[in-house]
Each structure stands twice: as structure tokens, then as C-alpha cells.
Amino acid sequence: MEAIRKQATKLREQVAKQQQAVLKQFVGGIGGLDNLVSDENEVQQHQKLEKLYISTRAAKHFQRDIVRGVEGYIVTGTKQVEIGTKLSEDSRKYGTENTCTNGSTLSKVALGYSRARAQIEKERENLLKLLGTQVAEPIRAMVVGSALEDARHLAQRYDRVRQEAEAQVIDVARRQARVRETNFTSDNILKLEAAETKLHELKSNMATLGKEAAAAMAAVEGQQQRLTLQRLIAMVEAERTYHQRVLEILDQLEGEMLSERQGFEAHHVAAADNINPPPPAYNETEDLFASHTYDGSTDGMGYFLGEVIHGYQAESDVELTLAVGDYVVVRKVTNNGWAEGECKGKAGWFPFEYVERRERVLASKVAEVF
């Protein structure tokens, strides 16, 4: 459409120039160029209106693109808010319900992440709301408003009057030629005067409409430029504020996570240092456990009963698997934290700290030991 309009404008300008040449031949210079529609001032007015028409139309298309882009961003952002909120809720649920026996570090981190994610999604909601109310809605109101259409209607009326005036100029020129050829007959003179009067009215209307249309189009163009620029600045400022706030939230979250990780790693390093050494090996010649016992660590009989307070899973053939609540006959305790005993007909090594000594035990429990 733009190419067609430009081509039509060029054709009209060419026709106007040809009409000027024809009119000069018809009128022979009578009345001068002031009698012609396409004088210099009128051409400038016409060109100005053409530029304003193109400028306002391009700005309107740009405004529509902005509205479509913002609306698409809002739709996508709303879906992201839903996903982020679900992730926040899942993290919160894990943090509150986790019962890990290896500490609560991950639970704390999950709760912190849940809180930060919820804050981020809240900031995103605020951004989307602002983009809708302060960017999309004002621009959409101008796109569908009547100011531009009213100005265009004035420009179109001016264009129609201009075309009528151009046609009337040719009619006046023909009648002037006919009057000269027929020796000024009264009928031809009256028709010429009527044609000239009509031409004068058309030129007056054209000048008035041209000024009104140019003023209206210029006002719309200025409003388009100001409003679009203001809304773009508002959009950039809103996004800048959003990203700054998100960065603050993430910086704080990262600090909390790193602190928890340091504590977690320090705890596990200390735990690794306190891990019991491997159980003693059997003496191959005597088929006994080669180790030394604590002095006074067993009673006079050398044995005592212990109740398992922490379950233990054997990791080698010389170790004994224990379940919480089991009773074990402790026969030997080493100085490196291991004990040797028997439970449910099986013998082996186990961490001594996993059992507690019992002075009195039900007979049924003693039977389970053997």
C-alpha cells in the first residue's frame, strides 16, 4: 500500500506539472501564476501533508507493534510466574517435611530458595502489571483513538478539493480560450465568470482545509512522538528496577546458600575425622581377633549385654549387622572404638558407641541373643 500511495503521489505531481504547461498555453499568461492551483505555496502545503500522513501512519504501526510485544511478554511472563510459584511451593514443602538424618542443611537451603523464588515471582507480577497499565494501555488508547482518524479525514477532504480545483483550472482555461475565439459573447462570458467564481471558492476552501489538516496532523504526530517515547522510557525503567531487585534477592540467597554449604562441608570434614577405623582382622594362627581390650572395659566374666541404640549394616565379613532394639553379648572392646560380640547366633565387629550396656534384661531378650 505504501508503494501504491507513493506512486499515486508522483502521478498527481506529474499531472499537475502537465496541467501547468497546458494552462500556460491556454491562458497565455493571463492572470499570472496566481490563478493556478499548483503554485509554490500550495505544492509545499501538499508535500507537508504527504510527509505527515506517512509519518503518523508509521508511528501508529510502531505503536501497534509495541502493544503486541508487551501483551505477548505479559502472557509469557504470567506463565513463568505460575511455574516459578509451583517451584517455590515444592521447595517449601521439601524444606518443611524433610527428615534427613544427615543434617538439615538442604532443608534450610530449600526454604531459603522457596522464599527467594516467591519474592522474585512477586517482583515479576509487579513488572507485568506495570507494563500493562503504564505501557500497553496508554498506547492502545491512542492507536484506537479518534484524533488521528479525524486528522486524516481533514487531509482526505483537502485532497478531494485539490483535485476538484485542478479540474476547475482546466475548465476556466478552456472557457477563457473560447471567449477569445468567439469575440466575447455574453453567454460565454457568463459561463467563464461562473467558472472563475467556483475556482476561487475551491482555492479558498483548499487553502483553509490544507492549513487545518496540516495543523491536525502535526498535532497528532507530536502526540505520537511524546507518548511513545514516554512509554518506552517507562518500560525500560520498570524492567531495570525489576532486574535490580531480582539481583538483590539472588545475591542474598547466594550468600545464605554458600554459608550453609561451608557449614555442611565443615561438619562432614569433622565427621570424617571421627570415623571409626576399620575393625581388627582375625589372627590367622589362633583364629582370634588381633586387638587389645580396654582395661576394665568388661566385667569380671569378660562379657556383658548391650542394647543396640543405632542400627548398623555390616560392610565386610568380619562385621556384625545390628538392628535397633537388638541385644548383643559384648565380648571384647578395643581402644579404637570397635567392639566384638554375638547377636542372634552370629559374631563379628561393630561400632561400640552403637550399643548401651544393660544390667537387667528380660529373659526373652536374652534368648534372642543366642
Coordinates of N, CA, C and O in Angstrom, one line a residue, residues 91-214:
S91 N 9.7 -26.4 46.8 CA 10.9 -26.2 47.7 C 10.5 -26.0 49.1 O 11.1 -26.6 50.0
R92 N 9.4 -25.3 49.3 CA 9.0 -25.1 50.7 C 8.5 -26.4 51.3 O 8.8 -26.7 52.5
K93 N 7.8 -27.1 50.5 CA 7.3 -28.4 51.0 C 8.4 -29.3 51.4 O 8.4 -30.0 52.5
Y94 N 9.4 -29.4 50.6 CA 10.6 -30.3 51.0 C 11.3 -29.8 52.2 O 11.6 -30.5 53.1
G95 N 11.5 -28.4 52.3 CA 12.2 -27.9 53.5 C 11.5 -28.1 54.8 O 12.1 -28.3 55.8
T96 N 10.1 -28.1 54.8 CA 9.4 -28.3 56.0 C 9.1 -29.8 56.3 O 9.0 -30.1 57.5
E97 N 9.1 -30.6 55.3 CA 8.8 -32.1 55.6 C 10.0 -33.0 55.6 O 9.9 -34.1 55.9
N98 N 11.2 -32.5 55.2 CA 12.4 -33.3 55.1 C 12.8 -33.8 56.5 O 12.8 -33.0 57.5
T99 N 13.1 -35.1 56.6 CA 13.6 -35.7 57.9 C 15.0 -36.4 57.7 O 15.2 -37.4 58.2
C100 N 15.8 -35.7 56.9 CA 17.1 -36.3 56.6 C 17.9 -36.5 57.9 O 18.0 -35.6 58.7
T101 N 18.5 -37.7 58.1 CA 19.3 -37.9 59.3 C 20.7 -37.4 59.2 O 21.4 -37.4 60.2
N102 N 21.0 -36.8 58.0 CA 22.4 -36.3 57.8 C 22.5 -34.8 58.0 O 23.4 -34.2 57.5
G103 N 21.5 -34.2 58.7 CA 21.6 -32.8 59.0 C 20.4 -32.1 58.2 O 19.7 -32.7 57.4
S104 N 20.3 -30.8 58.5 CA 19.2 -30.0 58.0 C 19.6 -29.0 57.0 O 18.9 -28.0 56.7
T105 N 20.9 -29.1 56.5 CA 21.4 -28.1 55.6 C 20.5 -27.9 54.3 O 20.2 -26.8 54.0
L106 N 20.2 -29.0 53.7 CA 19.4 -28.9 52.4 C 18.0 -28.4 52.7 O 17.5 -27.7 51.9
S107 N 17.5 -28.8 53.8 CA 16.2 -28.2 54.2 C 16.2 -26.7 54.4 O 15.3 -26.0 53.9
K108 N 17.2 -26.2 55.0 CA 17.3 -24.8 55.2 C 17.5 -24.1 53.8 O 16.9 -23.0 53.6
V109 N 18.4 -24.7 53.0 CA 18.6 -24.1 51.7 C 17.3 -24.1 50.8 O 17.0 -23.1 50.1
A110 N 16.6 -25.2 50.9 CA 15.3 -25.3 50.2 C 14.3 -24.3 50.6 O 13.6 -23.6 49.8
L111 N 14.2 -24.0 51.9 CA 13.3 -23.0 52.4 C 13.7 -21.6 52.0 O 12.9 -20.8 51.6
G112 N 15.1 -21.4 52.0 CA 15.6 -20.1 51.6 C 15.3 -19.9 50.1 O 14.9 -18.8 49.7
Y113 N 15.5 -20.9 49.3 CA 15.2 -20.8 47.9 C 13.7 -20.5 47.6 O 13.4 -19.7 46.8
S114 N 12.9 -21.2 48.4 CA 11.4 -21.1 48.3 C 11.1 -19.6 48.5 O 10.3 -19.0 47.8
R115 N 11.6 -19.1 49.6 CA 11.3 -17.7 49.9 C 11.8 -16.7 48.9 O 11.1 -15.8 48.4
A116 N 13.0 -16.9 48.4 CA 13.6 -16.0 47.3 C 12.8 -16.1 46.0 O 12.5 -15.1 45.4
R117 N 12.4 -17.4 45.7 CA 11.7 -17.6 44.4 C 10.3 -16.9 44.5 O 9.9 -16.3 43.5
A118 N 9.7 -17.0 45.6 CA 8.4 -16.3 45.8 C 8.5 -14.8 45.7 O 7.7 -14.1 45.0
Q119 N 9.6 -14.2 46.2 CA 9.9 -12.8 46.1 C 10.1 -12.4 44.6 O 9.6 -11.4 44.2
I120 N 10.9 -13.2 43.9 CA 11.2 -13.0 42.5 C 9.9 -13.0 41.7 O 9.6 -12.1 40.8
E121 N 9.0 -14.0 41.9 CA 7.8 -14.0 41.2 C 6.9 -12.9 41.5 O 6.1 -12.4 40.7
K122 N 6.9 -12.4 42.7 CA 6.1 -11.2 43.1 C 6.6 -10.0 42.4 O 5.8 -9.2 41.9
E123 N 7.9 -9.9 42.3 CA 8.5 -8.8 41.5 C 8.1 -8.9 40.0 O 7.9 -7.9 39.4
R124 N 8.1 -10.1 39.5 CA 7.7 -10.3 38.1 C 6.3 -9.9 37.9 O 5.9 -9.3 36.9
E125 N 5.4 -10.2 38.8 CA 4.0 -9.9 38.7 C 3.8 -8.3 38.7 O 3.0 -7.8 37.9
N126 N 4.6 -7.7 39.6 CA 4.5 -6.2 39.6 C 5.0 -5.6 38.3 O 4.4 -4.6 37.8
L127 N 6.1 -6.2 37.7 CA 6.5 -5.7 36.4 C 5.5 -5.9 35.3 O 5.2 -5.0 34.5
L128 N 4.9 -7.1 35.3 CA 3.8 -7.3 34.2 C 2.7 -6.4 34.4 O 2.1 -5.9 33.4
K129 N 2.3 -6.2 35.6 CA 1.1 -5.2 35.9 C 1.5 -3.8 35.4 O 0.7 -3.1 34.8
L130 N 2.7 -3.4 35.7 CA 3.1 -2.0 35.3 C 3.2 -1.9 33.8 O 2.8 -0.9 33.2
L131 N 3.7 -2.9 33.1 CA 3.8 -2.9 31.7 C 2.4 -2.8 31.0 O 2.2 -2.2 30.0
G132 N 1.4 -3.5 31.7 CA 0.1 -3.4 31.1 C -0.6 -2.1 31.3 O -1.2 -1.5 30.4
T133 N -0.4 -1.5 32.5 CA -1.1 -0.2 32.9 C -0.4 1.0 32.4 O -1.1 2.0 32.0
Q134 N 0.9 1.0 32.3 CA 1.7 2.2 32.0 C 2.3 2.2 30.6 O 2.8 3.2 30.2
V135 N 2.2 1.1 29.9 CA 2.8 1.0 28.6 C 1.7 0.6 27.6 O 1.3 1.4 26.7
A136 N 1.2 -0.6 27.7 CA 0.2 -1.1 26.7 C -1.1 -0.3 26.6 O -1.5 0.0 25.5
E137 N -1.7 -0.1 27.8 CA -3.0 0.6 27.7 C -2.9 2.0 27.2 O -3.8 2.4 26.4
P138 N -2.0 2.9 27.6 CA -2.0 4.2 27.1 C -1.7 4.2 25.5 O -2.3 5.0 24.8
I139 N -0.8 3.4 25.1 CA -0.5 3.3 23.7 C -1.7 2.8 22.9 O -2.0 3.3 21.8
R140 N -2.3 1.7 23.4 CA -3.5 1.2 22.7 C -4.6 2.2 22.6 O -5.3 2.3 21.6
A141 N -4.8 3.0 23.6 CA -5.8 4.1 23.6 C -5.6 5.1 22.5 O -6.5 5.5 21.9
M142 N -4.3 5.4 22.3 CA -4.0 6.3 21.2 C -4.2 5.7 19.8 O -4.6 6.3 18.9
V143 N -3.8 4.4 19.7 CA -3.9 3.7 18.4 C -5.4 3.7 18.0 O -5.7 3.9 16.8
V144 N -6.3 3.4 18.9 CA -7.7 3.3 18.5 C -8.4 4.6 18.7 O -9.7 4.6 18.5
G145 N -7.7 5.7 19.1 CA -8.4 6.9 19.3 C -8.8 7.6 18.0 O -8.4 7.2 16.9
S146 N -9.6 8.7 18.2 CA -10.1 9.4 17.0 C -9.3 10.5 16.5 O -9.5 11.0 15.4
A147 N -8.3 10.9 17.3 CA -7.5 12.1 16.9 C -6.8 11.9 15.5 O -6.9 12.8 14.6
L148 N -6.2 10.8 15.3 CA -5.5 10.5 14.1 C -6.5 10.4 12.9 O -6.3 10.9 11.8
E149 N -7.6 9.7 13.1 CA -8.6 9.5 12.1 C -9.3 10.8 11.7 O -9.5 11.1 10.5
D150 N -9.5 11.7 12.7 CA -10.1 13.0 12.3 C -9.1 13.8 11.5 O -9.5 14.5 10.5
A151 N -7.8 13.8 11.9 CA -6.8 14.5 11.1 C -6.7 13.9 9.7 O -6.6 14.7 8.7
R152 N -6.8 12.6 9.6 CA -6.7 12.0 8.2 C -7.9 12.4 7.4 O -7.8 12.6 6.2
H153 N -9.1 12.5 8.0 CA -10.3 12.9 7.2 C -10.2 14.3 6.7 O -10.5 14.6 5.5
L154 N -9.6 15.2 7.5 CA -9.3 16.5 7.0 C -8.3 16.5 5.8 O -8.5 17.2 4.8
A155 N -7.3 15.7 5.9 CA -6.3 15.6 4.8 C -7.0 15.0 3.6 O -6.7 15.5 2.5
Q156 N -7.9 14.0 3.7 CA -8.5 13.5 2.6 C -9.5 14.5 2.0 O -9.6 14.5 0.7
R157 N -10.2 15.3 2.8 CA -11.1 16.3 2.2 C -10.3 17.3 1.5 O -10.6 17.8 0.4
Y158 N -9.1 17.7 2.0 CA -8.2 18.6 1.3 C -7.8 18.1 0.0 O -7.8 18.8 -1.1
D159 N -7.5 16.8 -0.1 CA -7.0 16.2 -1.3 C -8.1 16.2 -2.3 O -7.9 16.4 -3.5
R160 N -9.4 15.9 -1.9 CA -10.5 15.9 -2.9 C -10.8 17.3 -3.4 O -11.0 17.5 -4.6
V161 N -10.7 18.3 -2.6 CA -10.9 19.7 -3.0 C -9.8 20.1 -3.9 O -10.0 20.8 -4.9
R162 N -8.6 19.6 -3.7 CA -7.4 20.0 -4.5 C -7.6 19.4 -5.9 O -7.4 20.1 -6.9
Q163 N -8.1 18.2 -6.0 CA -8.4 17.6 -7.3 C -9.5 18.3 -8.0 O -9.4 18.5 -9.2
E164 N -10.5 18.7 -7.3 CA -11.6 19.5 -8.0 C -11.1 20.8 -8.5 O -11.4 21.3 -9.6
A165 N -10.2 21.5 -7.7 CA -9.6 22.8 -8.1 C -8.8 22.6 -9.3 O -8.8 23.4 -10.3
E166 N -8.0 21.5 -9.4 CA -7.2 21.3 -10.6 C -8.0 21.1 -11.8 O -7.7 21.6 -12.9
A167 N -9.1 20.4 -11.7 CA -10.0 20.2 -12.8 C -10.7 21.5 -13.2 O -10.9 21.8 -14.4
Q168 N -11.0 22.3 -12.1 CA -11.7 23.6 -12.4 C -10.7 24.6 -13.1 O -11.2 25.4 -14.0
V169 N -9.4 24.5 -12.8 CA -8.5 25.4 -13.5 C -8.5 25.1 -15.0 O -8.5 26.0 -15.9
I170 N -8.5 23.8 -15.4 CA -8.6 23.4 -16.8 C -9.9 24.0 -17.4 O -9.8 24.5 -18.6
D171 N -11.0 23.8 -16.7 CA -12.2 24.3 -17.2 C -12.2 25.8 -17.5 O -12.7 26.3 -18.5
V172 N -11.6 26.6 -16.5 CA -11.5 28.0 -16.7 C -10.7 28.4 -17.8 O -11.0 29.3 -18.7
A173 N -9.6 27.7 -18.0 CA -8.7 28.0 -19.1 C -9.4 27.7 -20.5 O -9.2 28.5 -21.4
R174 N -10.1 26.6 -20.5 CA -10.9 26.4 -21.8 C -11.9 27.5 -22.1 O -12.0 27.9 -23.2
R175 N -12.6 27.9 -21.1 CA -13.6 28.9 -21.3 C -12.9 30.2 -21.7 O -13.5 31.0 -22.5
Q176 N -11.8 30.5 -21.1 CA -11.1 31.8 -21.5 C -10.7 31.7 -23.0 O -10.8 32.7 -23.7
A177 N -10.2 30.6 -23.4 CA -9.9 30.4 -24.8 C -11.1 30.5 -25.7 O -11.0 31.1 -26.8
R178 N -12.2 30.0 -25.3 CA -13.4 30.0 -26.1 C -13.9 31.5 -26.2 O -14.4 31.9 -27.2
V179 N -13.8 32.2 -25.1 CA -14.2 33.6 -25.1 C -13.4 34.4 -26.1 O -13.9 35.2 -26.9
R180 N -12.1 34.2 -26.2 CA -11.3 34.9 -27.1 C -11.6 34.5 -28.6 O -11.6 35.4 -29.5
E181 N -11.9 33.3 -28.7 CA -12.2 32.8 -30.1 C -13.6 33.3 -30.6 O -13.8 33.5 -31.8
T182 N -14.5 33.5 -29.8 CA -15.9 33.8 -30.2 C -16.2 35.3 -29.9 O -17.4 35.7 -29.9
N183 N -15.2 36.1 -29.8 CA -15.4 37.6 -29.7 C -16.3 38.0 -28.5 O -17.2 38.8 -28.6
F184 N -16.0 37.3 -27.4 CA -16.6 37.7 -26.1 C -18.2 37.7 -26.2 O -18.8 38.7 -25.9
T185 N -18.8 36.6 -26.5 CA -20.2 36.5 -26.4 C -20.7 36.6 -25.0 O -20.0 36.1 -24.1
S186 N -21.9 37.1 -24.8 CA -22.4 37.2 -23.4 C -22.5 35.9 -22.7 O -22.2 35.7 -21.5
D187 N -23.0 34.9 -23.4 CA -23.2 33.6 -22.8 C -21.8 33.0 -22.4 O -21.7 32.4 -21.2
N188 N -20.8 33.1 -23.2 CA -19.5 32.5 -22.9 C -18.9 33.3 -21.7 O -18.2 32.7 -20.8
I189 N -19.1 34.6 -21.7 CA -18.6 35.4 -20.6 C -19.2 35.1 -19.3 O -18.5 34.9 -18.2
L190 N -20.5 34.8 -19.3 CA -21.2 34.5 -18.0 C -20.7 33.1 -17.5 O -20.5 32.9 -16.3
K191 N -20.5 32.2 -18.4 CA -20.0 30.8 -18.0 C -18.6 30.9 -17.5 O -18.2 30.2 -16.6
L192 N -17.8 31.8 -18.1 CA -16.4 32.0 -17.7 C -16.4 32.6 -16.3 O -15.6 32.1 -15.4
E193 N -17.3 33.6 -16.1 CA -17.3 34.2 -14.7 C -17.8 33.2 -13.7 O -17.2 33.2 -12.5
A194 N -18.7 32.4 -14.0 CA -19.2 31.4 -13.1 C -18.1 30.4 -12.8 O -17.9 29.9 -11.6
A195 N -17.4 30.0 -13.8 CA -16.3 29.0 -13.6 C -15.2 29.6 -12.7 O -14.6 28.9 -11.9
E196 N -14.9 30.9 -13.0 CA -13.8 31.5 -12.2 C -14.2 31.7 -10.7 O -13.4 31.6 -9.8
T197 N -15.5 32.0 -10.5 CA -16.0 32.1 -9.1 C -15.9 30.8 -8.4 O -15.5 30.7 -7.2
K198 N -16.3 29.7 -9.1 CA -16.2 28.4 -8.5 C -14.7 28.1 -8.2 O -14.4 27.5 -7.1
L199 N -13.8 28.4 -9.1 CA -12.4 28.2 -8.9 C -11.9 28.9 -7.7 O -11.1 28.4 -6.9
H200 N -12.4 30.2 -7.6 CA -11.9 31.0 -6.4 C -12.4 30.3 -5.1 O -11.6 30.3 -4.1
E201 N -13.6 29.8 -5.1 CA -14.2 29.2 -3.9 C -13.4 27.9 -3.5 O -13.0 27.7 -2.4
L202 N -13.1 27.2 -4.6 CA -12.3 25.9 -4.4 C -10.9 26.2 -3.8 O -10.4 25.5 -2.9
K203 N -10.3 27.2 -4.4 CA -9.0 27.6 -3.9 C -9.0 28.1 -2.5 O -8.1 27.7 -1.7
S204 N -10.0 28.8 -2.1 CA -10.2 29.3 -0.8 C -10.4 28.1 0.2 O -9.8 28.1 1.3
N205 N -11.3 27.2 -0.2 CA -11.6 26.1 0.6 C -10.3 25.2 0.8 O -10.0 24.6 1.8
M206 N -9.6 25.0 -0.3 CA -8.4 24.2 -0.3 C -7.4 24.8 0.6 O -6.7 24.1 1.4
A207 N -7.2 26.1 0.6 CA -6.2 26.7 1.5 C -6.6 26.5 2.9 O -5.7 26.2 3.8
T208 N -7.9 26.7 3.2 CA -8.3 26.6 4.6 C -8.2 25.1 5.1 O -7.7 24.9 6.2
L209 N -8.7 24.2 4.3 CA -8.6 22.8 4.6 C -7.1 22.3 4.8 O -6.7 21.5 5.6
G210 N -6.2 22.9 3.9 CA -4.8 22.5 4.0 C -4.2 22.9 5.3 O -3.5 22.1 5.9
K211 N -4.5 24.1 5.7 CA -4.0 24.6 7.0 C -4.5 23.8 8.2 O -3.8 23.4 9.1
E212 N -5.8 23.5 8.1 CA -6.4 22.7 9.2 C -5.9 21.3 9.3 O -5.6 20.8 10.4
A213 N -5.8 20.7 8.1 CA -5.3 19.3 8.0 C -3.9 19.2 8.5 O -3.5 18.3 9.2
A214 N -3.0 20.2 8.0 CA -1.6 20.2 8.4 C -1.5 20.4 9.9 O -0.7 19.7 10.6

